[in-house]
Short mmCIF file of C-alpha atoms in Angstrom, two decimals:
data_model
loop_
_atom_site.label_atom_id
_atom_site.label_comp_id
_atom_site.label_asym_id
_atom_site.label_seq_id
_atom_site.Cartn_x
_atom_site.Cartn_y
_atom_site.Cartn_z
CA MET B 1 140.80 104.34 111.80
CA SER B 2 137.48 105.42 113.29
CA GLU B 3 135.86 105.17 116.69
CA ILE B 4 132.42 104.88 115.09
CA VAL B 5 131.69 103.11 111.79
CA LEU B 6 128.23 103.65 110.28
CA ILE B 7 127.02 101.48 107.41
CA GLN B 8 124.30 102.08 104.84
CA PRO B 9 123.36 98.71 103.27
CA TYR B 10 122.04 98.19 99.78
CA THR B 11 118.39 99.17 99.43
CA GLY B 12 117.55 96.65 96.71
CA THR B 13 115.87 97.23 93.36
CA TRP B 14 115.39 100.93 94.14
CA ASP B 15 119.17 101.35 93.84
CA GLU B 16 118.77 100.88 90.09
CA MET B 17 116.65 104.04 89.86
CA SER B 18 118.33 106.44 92.26
CA ILE B 19 120.75 106.51 95.17
CA ARG B 20 119.86 109.17 97.72
CA TYR B 21 122.01 110.49 100.53
CA PRO B 22 121.96 108.32 103.68
CA GLU B 23 120.25 111.12 105.60
CA SER B 24 119.48 109.09 108.73
CA LEU B 25 123.12 108.07 109.17
CA LEU B 26 124.33 111.61 108.48
CA ALA B 27 122.02 112.77 111.28
CA VAL B 28 123.38 110.10 113.63
CA ALA B 29 126.96 111.05 112.70
CA ALA B 30 126.45 114.79 113.21
CA VAL B 31 126.59 114.85 117.02
CA PRO B 32 129.73 112.69 117.50
CA VAL B 33 131.48 114.55 114.65
CA SER B 34 130.64 117.88 116.32
CA LYS B 35 132.24 116.55 119.52
CA GLY B 36 135.45 115.71 117.69
CA TYR B 37 135.04 111.94 117.49
CA ASP B 38 136.35 110.07 114.45
CA VAL B 39 133.43 108.73 112.41
CA SER B 40 133.35 106.79 109.13
CA LEU B 41 130.25 106.30 106.98
CA ILE B 42 130.40 103.45 104.47
CA ASP B 43 127.62 103.30 101.90
CA GLN B 44 127.39 99.91 100.19
CA ARG B 45 125.36 101.42 97.37
CA VAL B 46 128.27 103.55 96.13
CA SER B 47 131.29 101.79 97.62
CA LYS B 48 133.66 100.36 95.02
CA SER B 49 135.11 97.93 97.56
CA PHE B 50 133.13 97.44 100.75
CA ASP B 51 135.70 95.14 102.39
CA LYS B 52 138.54 97.55 101.62
CA ASP B 53 136.56 100.47 103.03
CA LEU B 54 135.95 98.46 106.19
CA GLU B 55 139.63 97.61 106.58
CA GLN B 56 140.56 101.27 106.23
CA SER B 57 137.96 102.36 108.80
CA VAL B 58 138.10 99.69 111.52
CA GLY B 59 140.92 99.49 114.03
CA PRO B 60 141.68 98.92 117.72
CA GLU B 61 139.96 102.20 118.61
CA THR B 62 136.66 101.25 116.91
CA VAL B 63 133.95 101.04 119.57
CA ILE B 64 130.70 100.41 117.71
CA PHE B 65 129.11 99.73 114.33
CA GLY B 66 125.84 101.41 113.37
CA VAL B 67 123.54 99.85 110.74
CA THR B 68 120.25 101.21 109.42
CA ALA B 69 117.43 99.38 107.64
CA ILE B 70 113.86 99.82 106.50
CA THR B 71 111.28 97.03 106.36
CA GLY B 72 111.58 94.79 103.31
CA GLN B 73 114.41 93.90 100.99
CA GLN B 74 116.94 96.03 102.85
CA ILE B 75 116.63 93.79 105.92
CA LYS B 76 118.32 91.05 103.90
CA TYR B 77 121.25 93.28 102.99
CA ALA B 78 121.53 94.73 106.49
CA LEU B 79 121.69 91.23 107.97
CA ASP B 80 124.31 90.24 105.41
CA VAL B 81 126.42 93.26 106.39
CA THR B 82 125.97 92.50 110.09
CA ARG B 83 126.92 88.86 109.54
CA ARG B 84 130.15 89.92 107.85
CA LEU B 85 130.93 92.40 110.62
CA LYS B 86 130.45 89.77 113.31
CA ALA B 87 132.61 87.25 111.44
CA LYS B 88 135.50 89.66 110.97
CA TYR B 89 135.24 91.88 114.06
CA PRO B 90 133.49 89.81 116.75
CA ARG B 91 134.59 92.09 119.61
CA ILE B 92 132.80 95.18 118.22
CA PRO B 93 129.08 95.47 119.04
CA VAL B 94 126.54 96.21 116.30
CA CYS B 95 123.71 98.69 116.84
CA TRP B 96 120.67 98.81 114.56
CA GLY B 97 118.48 101.86 114.07
CA GLY B 98 115.97 103.24 111.60
CA VAL B 99 112.27 102.83 110.99
CA HIS B 100 112.08 99.04 111.13
CA ALA B 101 114.13 98.71 114.31
CA THR B 102 112.00 101.42 115.91
CA LEU B 103 108.78 99.58 115.06
CA VAL B 104 109.94 96.17 116.36
CA PRO B 105 112.91 96.86 118.67
CA GLU B 106 112.63 93.78 120.89
CA GLN B 107 112.33 91.41 117.95
CA THR B 108 115.27 93.12 116.24
CA ALA B 109 117.46 92.98 119.34
CA SER B 110 116.59 89.29 119.78
CA HIS B 111 118.46 88.43 116.59
CA PRO B 112 121.80 86.78 117.45
CA LEU B 113 123.70 89.22 115.22
CA VAL B 114 122.28 92.40 116.79
CA ASP B 115 123.60 93.75 120.10
CA TYR B 116 121.78 97.08 120.48
CA VAL B 117 118.78 98.86 118.98
CA VAL B 118 118.21 102.61 119.17
CA VAL B 119 114.52 103.56 119.05
CA GLY B 120 113.30 106.84 117.56
CA ASP B 121 115.58 109.87 117.22
CA GLY B 122 119.10 108.49 117.36
CA ASP B 123 121.04 111.77 117.21
CA LEU B 124 121.78 112.02 120.94
CA VAL B 125 121.12 108.48 122.16
CA PHE B 126 123.58 106.78 119.79
CA CYS B 127 126.38 109.16 120.78
CA GLU B 128 125.64 108.55 124.46
CA LEU B 129 125.69 104.78 123.85
CA PHE B 130 129.06 105.09 122.12
CA GLU B 131 130.54 107.17 124.96
CA ARG B 132 129.39 104.72 127.62
CA LEU B 133 130.76 101.71 125.75
CA ARG B 134 134.05 103.51 125.10
CA ASP B 135 134.41 104.41 128.79
CA GLY B 136 133.27 101.01 130.06
CA ARG B 137 130.22 102.51 131.77
CA PRO B 138 126.93 100.58 132.12
CA VAL B 139 124.09 101.22 129.68
CA ASP B 140 121.32 99.66 131.77
CA ASP B 141 119.68 103.03 132.51
CA LEU B 142 120.12 104.57 129.05
CA ARG B 143 116.66 105.50 127.78
CA GLY B 144 115.80 104.80 124.16
CA ILE B 145 117.67 101.53 123.65
CA VAL B 146 116.91 97.80 123.62
CA PHE B 147 119.79 95.38 124.12
CA LYS B 148 120.98 91.98 125.24
CA SER B 149 121.91 92.06 128.90
CA SER B 150 124.89 90.25 130.40
CA ARG B 151 122.47 87.41 131.22
CA GLY B 152 121.58 87.08 127.55
CA ASP B 153 117.98 88.22 127.90
CA ILE B 154 116.46 91.25 126.19
CA GLN B 155 116.35 94.45 128.22
CA SER B 156 114.03 97.14 126.89
CA ASN B 157 114.52 100.74 127.95
CA VAL B 158 111.77 102.01 125.69
CA GLY B 159 108.78 101.42 127.92
CA LYS B 160 105.63 99.38 127.73
CA VAL B 161 103.66 98.92 124.50
CA GLU B 162 100.05 100.05 124.67
CA LEU B 163 97.25 100.35 122.13
CA LYS B 164 95.17 103.52 122.26
CA GLN B 165 91.96 104.24 120.37
CA LEU B 166 92.08 107.77 118.99
CA ASN B 167 88.67 107.93 117.33
CA LYS B 168 85.60 105.92 116.49
CA GLY B 169 87.21 104.76 113.27
CA GLY B 170 89.47 102.46 115.26
CA ASN B 171 92.60 104.53 114.69
CA TYR B 172 94.96 102.71 117.02
CA ILE B 173 98.52 103.71 117.68
CA VAL B 174 101.33 101.99 119.56
CA LEU B 175 102.49 104.02 122.53
CA ARG B 176 105.55 103.35 124.67
CA LYS B 177 105.25 104.84 128.12
CA ASN B 178 108.19 106.07 130.21
CA GLY B 179 111.08 104.82 128.16
CA ILE B 180 111.76 106.41 124.80
CA ALA B 181 114.38 109.13 124.99
CA ASP B 182 113.02 112.65 124.85
CA VAL B 183 111.98 113.71 121.37
CA ILE B 184 114.25 116.41 119.95
CA ARG B 185 111.84 119.31 119.56
CA ASP B 186 114.31 122.06 118.64
CA LEU B 187 115.93 120.73 115.48
CA ASP B 188 117.89 123.98 115.10
CA SER B 189 119.90 122.88 118.16
CA LEU B 190 121.39 119.99 116.17
CA PRO B 191 124.77 120.37 114.44
CA GLU B 192 125.15 120.52 110.67
CA LEU B 193 125.27 117.27 108.73
CA PRO B 194 128.83 116.05 108.06
CA TYR B 195 128.68 115.86 104.27
CA HIS B 196 132.45 115.37 104.17
CA LEU B 197 131.78 111.74 105.15
CA LEU B 198 130.16 111.14 101.74
CA ALA B 199 131.57 110.75 98.25
CA ILE B 200 128.92 113.18 97.05
CA ASP B 201 129.63 112.79 93.34
CA GLN B 202 128.74 109.07 93.56
CA TYR B 203 125.06 109.71 94.36
CA ARG B 204 122.24 109.74 91.79
CA VAL B 205 119.57 111.49 93.81
CA PHE B 206 117.27 112.96 91.20
CA HIS B 207 117.29 112.85 87.40
CA THR B 208 116.56 116.14 85.64
CA GLU B 209 116.37 117.02 81.98
CA ASP B 210 119.47 119.22 82.15
CA GLY B 211 121.52 116.88 84.35
CA ARG B 212 121.66 119.12 87.41
CA LYS B 213 123.68 117.91 90.37
CA SER B 214 121.18 116.96 93.06
CA ALA B 215 121.00 116.32 96.80
CA THR B 216 118.46 115.16 99.36
CA LEU B 217 117.62 117.28 102.39
CA ASN B 218 115.38 116.65 105.38
CA THR B 219 114.00 119.87 106.84
CA SER B 220 111.62 118.34 109.38
CA ARG B 221 110.55 115.19 111.19
CA GLY B 222 107.10 113.75 111.60
CA CYS B 223 103.68 114.55 110.19
CA PRO B 224 100.63 116.06 111.93
CA PHE B 225 98.22 113.75 110.08
CA ARG B 226 97.23 110.22 111.08
CA CYS B 227 96.70 108.09 107.99
CA LYS B 228 95.87 104.56 109.16
CA PHE B 229 98.36 102.81 106.87
CA CYS B 230 101.37 104.96 107.81
CA SER B 231 104.09 104.33 110.39
CA ASP B 232 104.67 108.01 111.12
CA PRO B 233 101.89 108.35 113.74
CA ILE B 234 103.55 105.46 115.60
CA ILE B 235 107.08 106.82 115.46
CA ASN B 236 106.26 110.51 115.98
CA GLU B 237 102.79 110.24 117.60
CA GLY B 238 101.31 112.81 115.24
CA ARG B 239 103.92 115.45 116.04
CA TRP B 240 105.68 117.57 113.43
CA ARG B 241 109.02 119.22 114.16
CA GLY B 242 110.94 121.35 111.70
CA PHE B 243 114.10 123.32 111.25
CA SER B 244 113.39 127.05 111.05
CA ALA B 245 113.09 128.57 107.58
CA LYS B 246 116.35 130.43 108.24
CA ARG B 247 118.20 127.19 109.03
CA VAL B 248 116.70 125.44 105.98
CA LEU B 249 117.88 128.22 103.68
CA GLU B 250 121.34 128.07 105.25
CA LYS B 251 121.48 124.35 104.47
CA VAL B 252 120.39 124.96 100.88
CA GLY B 253 123.00 127.69 100.48
CA HIS B 254 125.72 125.41 101.84
CA LEU B 255 124.88 122.65 99.37
CA TYR B 256 124.78 125.17 96.50
CA ARG B 257 128.02 127.02 97.31
CA ASP B 258 130.19 124.22 98.68
CA HIS B 259 129.02 121.23 96.66
CA GLY B 260 127.60 122.70 93.44
CA ILE B 261 124.10 121.35 94.13
CA GLN B 262 121.42 122.86 91.89
CA MET B 263 118.55 120.46 92.61
CA ILE B 264 117.24 119.81 96.13
CA TYR B 265 114.96 116.88 96.91
CA PHE B 266 113.21 117.60 100.22
CA GLN B 267 112.57 114.19 101.80
CA ASP B 268 110.25 115.33 104.57
CA ASP B 269 107.13 113.41 105.53
CA TYR B 270 105.37 116.79 105.49
CA PHE B 271 107.55 119.55 104.04
CA PRO B 272 105.44 122.71 104.57
CA GLY B 273 104.89 122.51 108.32
CA SER B 274 103.25 125.82 109.17
CA LYS B 275 102.13 127.98 106.27
CA LYS B 276 104.40 130.83 107.43
CA ARG B 277 107.46 128.57 107.44
CA PHE B 278 106.54 127.24 104.00
CA ILE B 279 106.13 130.73 102.50
CA ASP B 280 109.35 131.95 104.16
CA ILE B 281 111.27 129.06 102.57
CA LEU B 282 109.73 129.79 99.17
CA GLU B 283 110.64 133.48 99.48
CA GLY B 284 114.23 132.55 100.31
CA MET B 285 114.47 130.07 97.44
CA LYS B 286 113.08 132.67 95.01
CA LYS B 287 116.25 134.74 95.43
CA TYR B 288 118.19 132.09 93.50
CA GLU B 289 116.08 132.89 90.40
CA ARG B 290 115.59 129.16 89.68
CA LYS B 291 119.35 128.54 89.62
CA ILE B 292 118.41 126.09 92.37
CA GLN B 293 115.33 123.97 91.72
CA TRP B 294 113.59 121.69 94.16
CA SER B 295 111.14 118.84 94.59
CA THR B 296 109.51 117.22 97.59
CA LEU B 297 107.75 113.97 98.46
CA GLY B 298 105.96 115.44 101.48
CA ILE B 299 103.15 117.74 100.44
CA ARG B 300 99.37 117.37 100.40
CA ALA B 301 96.75 118.41 97.87
CA ASP B 302 94.68 120.25 100.49
CA THR B 303 97.73 122.31 101.48
CA LEU B 304 98.18 123.42 97.88
CA SER B 305 94.47 124.08 97.36
CA LYS B 306 94.59 126.74 100.09
CA LEU B 307 97.31 128.83 98.38
CA THR B 308 96.42 132.24 96.96
CA ASP B 309 97.13 133.17 93.33
CA GLU B 310 100.24 135.09 94.44
CA GLN B 311 101.46 132.12 96.45
CA TRP B 312 101.00 129.81 93.47
CA ASP B 313 103.25 132.12 91.44
CA LEU B 314 105.73 132.15 94.32
CA LEU B 315 105.73 128.33 94.38
CA TYR B 316 106.94 128.25 90.78
CA ASP B 317 109.29 131.24 91.09
CA SER B 318 110.97 129.59 94.10
CA GLY B 319 112.35 126.95 91.75
CA CYS B 320 109.72 124.24 92.17
CA HIS B 321 110.55 121.55 89.61
CA SER B 322 108.20 118.76 90.68
CA LEU B 323 105.97 117.60 93.52
CA GLU B 324 105.01 114.19 94.89
CA ILE B 325 101.51 114.10 96.35
CA GLY B 326 99.97 111.18 98.20
CA ILE B 327 96.43 110.71 96.91
CA GLU B 328 96.02 107.15 98.28
CA SER B 329 92.62 106.43 96.68
CA GLY B 330 90.15 107.63 94.09
CA ASN B 331 87.16 106.52 96.12
CA GLU B 332 85.61 108.76 98.80
CA ARG B 333 84.72 105.87 101.12
CA VAL B 334 88.29 104.59 101.07
CA ILE B 335 89.66 108.12 101.57
CA GLU B 336 87.60 108.30 104.75
CA LEU B 337 88.51 104.73 105.69
CA VAL B 338 92.24 105.50 105.64
CA ASN B 339 91.70 108.71 107.64
CA LYS B 340 93.24 110.84 104.88
CA ALA B 341 91.46 113.98 106.12
CA GLU B 342 91.07 115.56 102.68
CA THR B 343 88.66 115.20 99.78
CA LEU B 344 88.84 114.19 96.14
CA ASP B 345 87.57 117.66 95.22
CA GLU B 346 90.55 119.26 96.98
CA MET B 347 92.79 116.95 95.00
CA ARG B 348 91.06 117.91 91.75
CA GLU B 349 91.34 121.61 92.58
CA SER B 350 95.06 121.54 93.33
CA ASN B 351 95.68 119.41 90.23
CA LYS B 352 93.95 121.94 87.96
CA ARG B 353 95.92 124.79 89.53
CA LEU B 354 99.18 122.87 89.07
CA ALA B 355 98.32 122.32 85.40
CA LYS B 356 98.85 126.04 84.82
CA TYR B 357 102.56 125.72 85.63
CA PRO B 358 105.37 123.63 84.10
CA ILE B 359 105.70 121.61 87.31
CA LYS B 360 105.82 117.82 87.14
CA VAL B 361 103.47 116.11 89.56
CA LYS B 362 103.75 112.53 90.77
CA TYR B 363 100.64 111.17 92.44
CA THR B 364 101.06 108.09 94.62
CA MET B 365 98.13 105.81 95.36
CA ILE B 366 97.55 102.57 97.24
CA VAL B 367 95.18 99.74 96.34
CA GLY B 368 94.17 96.62 98.23
CA PHE B 369 93.41 98.03 101.69
CA PRO B 370 91.66 95.55 104.01
CA GLY B 371 87.96 95.83 103.21
CA GLU B 372 88.45 97.63 99.89
CA THR B 373 86.35 96.22 97.03
CA GLU B 374 87.54 95.54 93.49
CA LYS B 375 85.31 98.34 92.21
CA GLU B 376 86.96 100.75 94.65
CA VAL B 377 90.36 99.61 93.40
CA MET B 378 89.34 100.47 89.85
CA ASP B 379 87.99 103.83 91.04
CA THR B 380 91.58 104.63 92.00
CA VAL B 381 92.92 103.64 88.58
CA ASN B 382 90.31 105.80 86.88
CA PHE B 383 90.94 108.73 89.22
CA ALA B 384 94.63 108.51 88.30
CA LEU B 385 93.66 108.74 84.63
CA GLU B 386 91.36 111.70 85.37
CA LEU B 387 94.16 113.62 87.10
CA GLU B 388 96.51 112.90 84.21
CA ARG B 389 93.94 114.07 81.64
CA ASP B 390 93.39 117.33 83.52
CA ASN B 391 97.11 117.96 84.00
CA PRO B 392 99.46 116.97 81.16
CA ASN B 393 102.42 117.29 83.55
CA ALA B 394 101.03 114.71 85.99
CA TYR B 395 101.61 110.97 86.30
CA SER B 396 100.56 108.36 88.84
CA LEU B 397 102.22 105.40 90.54
CA ILE B 398 99.96 102.87 92.24
CA PHE B 399 101.27 100.52 94.93
CA PRO B 400 99.67 97.44 96.49
CA PHE B 401 98.92 97.96 100.17
CA MET B 402 101.48 96.48 102.55
CA PRO B 403 100.67 96.13 106.27
CA ILE B 404 103.12 98.00 108.50
CA ILE B 405 103.31 96.73 112.05
CA GLY B 406 101.71 98.99 114.64
CA THR B 407 99.35 100.71 112.22
CA PRO B 408 95.56 100.28 112.47
CA PHE B 409 95.44 98.47 109.13
CA TYR B 410 98.07 96.02 110.33
CA TYR B 411 95.73 94.75 113.03
CA ASP B 412 92.84 94.74 110.55
CA ALA B 413 95.00 92.63 108.22
CA VAL B 414 95.84 90.16 110.99
CA ALA B 415 92.14 89.89 111.90
CA MET B 416 91.40 89.07 108.25
CA GLY B 417 93.98 86.29 108.01
CA PHE B 418 97.35 87.94 107.47
CA GLN B 419 100.11 85.86 109.07
CA ASP B 420 102.68 88.36 110.28
CA PRO B 421 106.47 87.74 110.21
CA LYS B 422 107.81 86.13 113.38
CA SER B 423 111.51 87.01 113.12
CA LEU B 424 113.80 89.73 111.80
CA ASP B 425 114.80 87.52 108.86
CA ASP B 426 111.17 87.09 107.80
CA TRP B 427 110.66 90.83 107.34
CA GLU B 428 112.89 90.87 104.24
CA ASN B 429 109.93 89.43 102.31
CA MET B 430 107.66 92.37 103.17
CA GLU B 431 108.01 94.19 99.85
CA PHE B 432 105.18 96.08 98.16
CA ASP B 433 105.19 93.79 95.15
CA ALA B 434 106.31 90.52 96.74
CA TRP B 435 104.95 89.97 100.25
CA THR B 436 101.75 88.27 99.08
CA LYS B 437 103.84 85.48 97.54
CA LYS B 438 105.15 84.62 101.00
CA TYR B 439 102.32 85.52 103.37
CA SER B 440 98.60 84.89 103.28
CA THR B 441 96.35 87.86 102.54
CA TRP B 442 92.66 88.77 102.66
CA ALA B 443 92.54 89.37 98.89
CA SER B 444 91.61 86.55 96.53
CA PRO B 445 94.36 85.19 94.26
CA ARG B 446 92.66 86.86 91.29
CA LEU B 447 92.52 90.27 93.00
CA THR B 448 96.10 89.90 94.24
CA ARG B 449 97.21 89.25 90.68
CA LYS B 450 95.29 92.31 89.52
CA LEU B 451 96.92 94.51 92.15
CA GLU B 452 100.34 93.34 90.97
CA ALA B 453 99.42 94.15 87.37
CA ILE B 454 98.18 97.62 88.30
CA ASN B 455 101.37 98.33 90.23
CA PHE B 456 103.69 97.17 87.44
CA THR B 457 101.91 98.91 84.58
CA SER B 458 101.68 102.17 86.54
CA TYR B 459 105.46 102.46 86.20
CA PHE B 460 105.25 102.35 82.42
CA HIS B 461 101.87 103.79 81.39
CA ASN B 462 102.84 107.47 81.43
CA LYS B 463 105.78 109.00 79.55
CA HIS B 464 106.65 111.24 82.51
CA VAL B 465 107.78 108.21 84.53
CA ALA B 466 110.67 107.67 82.11
CA TYR B 467 112.97 109.99 84.05
CA LYS B 468 113.03 107.48 86.92
CA PHE B 469 114.98 105.13 84.66
CA GLY B 470 117.50 107.83 83.76
CA GLY B 471 120.36 106.05 85.51
CA SER B 472 120.22 102.99 83.25
CA SER B 473 120.19 102.91 79.45
CA LEU B 474 118.88 99.32 79.54
CA LEU B 475 115.91 100.29 81.69
CA ARG B 476 115.22 103.32 79.49
CA TRP B 477 115.01 101.07 76.42
CA CYS B 478 112.70 98.67 78.24
CA PHE B 479 110.48 101.59 79.21
CA LEU B 480 110.19 102.72 75.59
CA LEU B 481 109.33 99.21 74.39
CA TYR B 482 106.77 98.37 77.08
CA HIS B 483 105.18 101.82 77.42
CA PRO B 484 102.55 101.32 74.64
CA VAL B 485 101.38 98.04 76.17
CA ALA B 486 101.17 99.48 79.68
CA LYS B 487 99.37 102.59 78.42
CA TRP B 488 96.77 100.44 76.65
CA ARG B 489 96.23 98.26 79.73
CA PHE B 490 95.87 101.25 82.02
CA GLU B 491 93.54 103.30 79.85
CA ASN B 492 91.31 100.29 79.10
CA ASN B 493 91.30 98.91 82.65
CA ASN B 494 92.53 95.62 81.20
CA PHE B 495 94.81 93.79 83.61
CA SER B 496 93.90 90.23 82.59
CA PHE B 497 96.42 87.63 81.37
CA PHE B 498 99.22 89.55 83.02
CA PHE B 499 102.43 87.88 81.86
CA GLU B 500 104.67 90.93 82.14
CA ASP B 501 105.54 90.43 85.80
CA HIS B 502 108.32 88.12 84.64
CA LEU B 503 109.77 91.09 82.76
CA LYS B 504 110.93 92.64 86.02
CA ASP B 505 113.00 89.59 86.97
CA TRP B 506 114.52 89.44 83.51
CA LEU B 507 115.30 93.16 83.57
CA LEU B 508 117.25 92.77 86.78
CA TYR B 509 118.93 89.63 85.46
CA ALA B 510 119.95 91.40 82.25
CA LYS B 511 121.47 94.28 84.19
CA TYR B 512 123.26 91.82 86.47
CA ALA B 513 124.50 89.84 83.46
CA VAL B 514 125.98 92.93 81.83
CA ARG B 515 127.89 93.69 85.00
CA ARG B 516 129.24 90.13 85.09
CA VAL B 517 130.32 90.26 81.45
CA VAL B 518 132.13 93.53 82.04
CA SER B 519 133.92 92.03 85.04
CA LYS B 520 134.58 88.80 83.06
CA ARG B 521 132.76 86.59 85.51
CA ILE B 522 130.73 83.50 84.69
CA PHE B 523 127.04 83.77 85.43
CA SER B 524 123.78 81.88 85.14
CA PHE B 525 120.19 82.71 85.98
CA ASP B 526 120.27 80.28 88.92
CA TYR B 527 123.41 81.96 90.20
CA TYR B 528 121.75 85.36 89.73
CA GLN B 529 118.78 84.31 91.85
CA LYS B 530 121.11 83.13 94.60
CA SER B 531 123.11 86.33 94.34
CA LEU B 532 120.06 88.41 95.22
CA ASN B 533 120.75 87.19 98.75
CA ALA B 534 124.41 88.09 98.52
CA SER B 535 125.93 91.43 99.23
CA GLU B 536 127.69 92.08 95.95
CA CYS B 537 124.56 91.95 93.75
#
């Protein structure tokens, strides 16, 4: 039985493609584990029996539950988990953390199922909260939390919300004065992640051609850039903090030696940090002679464009397997509008340099920003095609814009008619491909439909995307069948008469149906739709 029980809820449809380590909960668990406290981490995504795992973890000594969630579909699953915890263990308080709770802590804490919210870095604050609750000490003066007081009202220890204009472009950021717990600047001071809490073999982090065992790893927090659609400038206020190169290489070595990991997926918002740190990490990784390969989602085209010829060779020799680069738009005006702080020419330059190496490149783009025209949307589609033509190892995924609370574009969206969610429950509908069905938007119905078509076909138009469906033979077959249609639509800019959006629902239903047949359960499509709100789906 554990004193602390941490729970990773289902993510949603993304769970069908990959299941990454619950890095945020591992970070929260690290400090109490290092102090000798008994901690359990239950991951719904890999648990064979969630209720059984709970029964084995919860006992008289259990002091607190910790639940994490990101905005969107996971809110639904996190609330379902919390509801079950409250029904079965009403005496044990539930604390929420993560990106969504940090962005709207008071609204989150106002939910009848949530007792506490930890805002920002939870490594130290959550452990302090646990110790105070265990000892019966008051938490009223604990910085970095929002909670229900004994009177039933919401007490916020994270300061006052302010809006600050950072430049003439209207780049506003939410600031909280005199409340948030001190940011952890020296990440090397934190203990190692307690990987023993995970059933590591159950995770499908990254699909490779040779089936390498893979792991996620965060080597830093924050990003020094201030894109107007991104939550990072709100949460980290434009600050970047990283583990030293020495500590990063120690972490990589531990995963390789002790867990047989041969593929590392660096999940940082901005992996390089300083150029010296980046090169030092590459030099250290090179010593493995590509026995360990790596990928990252946090790197920019302008960073790559500044590398020397020798550093490009080092990038590949270090084991670089693939890179994910945020392009955002193929239109210069929109690039400036979103405050991307790089140019299309820098993107073209890095793409052509990458084409000289057998490194897969995923470009991510966003369409439908407030004020973006339909022509500018199509500029992005065509820029994606240009990058793919110039680099046969590149592919692009294009997502509809989704307003994130606190960002400059969120307030632009509200000014243009977006009706924002009013409760924690409502945020479950804020999905990239679904929120416009629930909430009003500035885009016309025709343009909204086009954005949905662009998003869906981007997943199928390029053969290199197929690896994302590596965890499911059914999805792989669907990719092969639909790929020619999506490729034709994309290359001809033809997104009219888009009937394929129903394919996604039927794909998920088919996968669900197979599971039910295997478990000899009766199912129907109506029951499937209801089950999307249930925890076992």
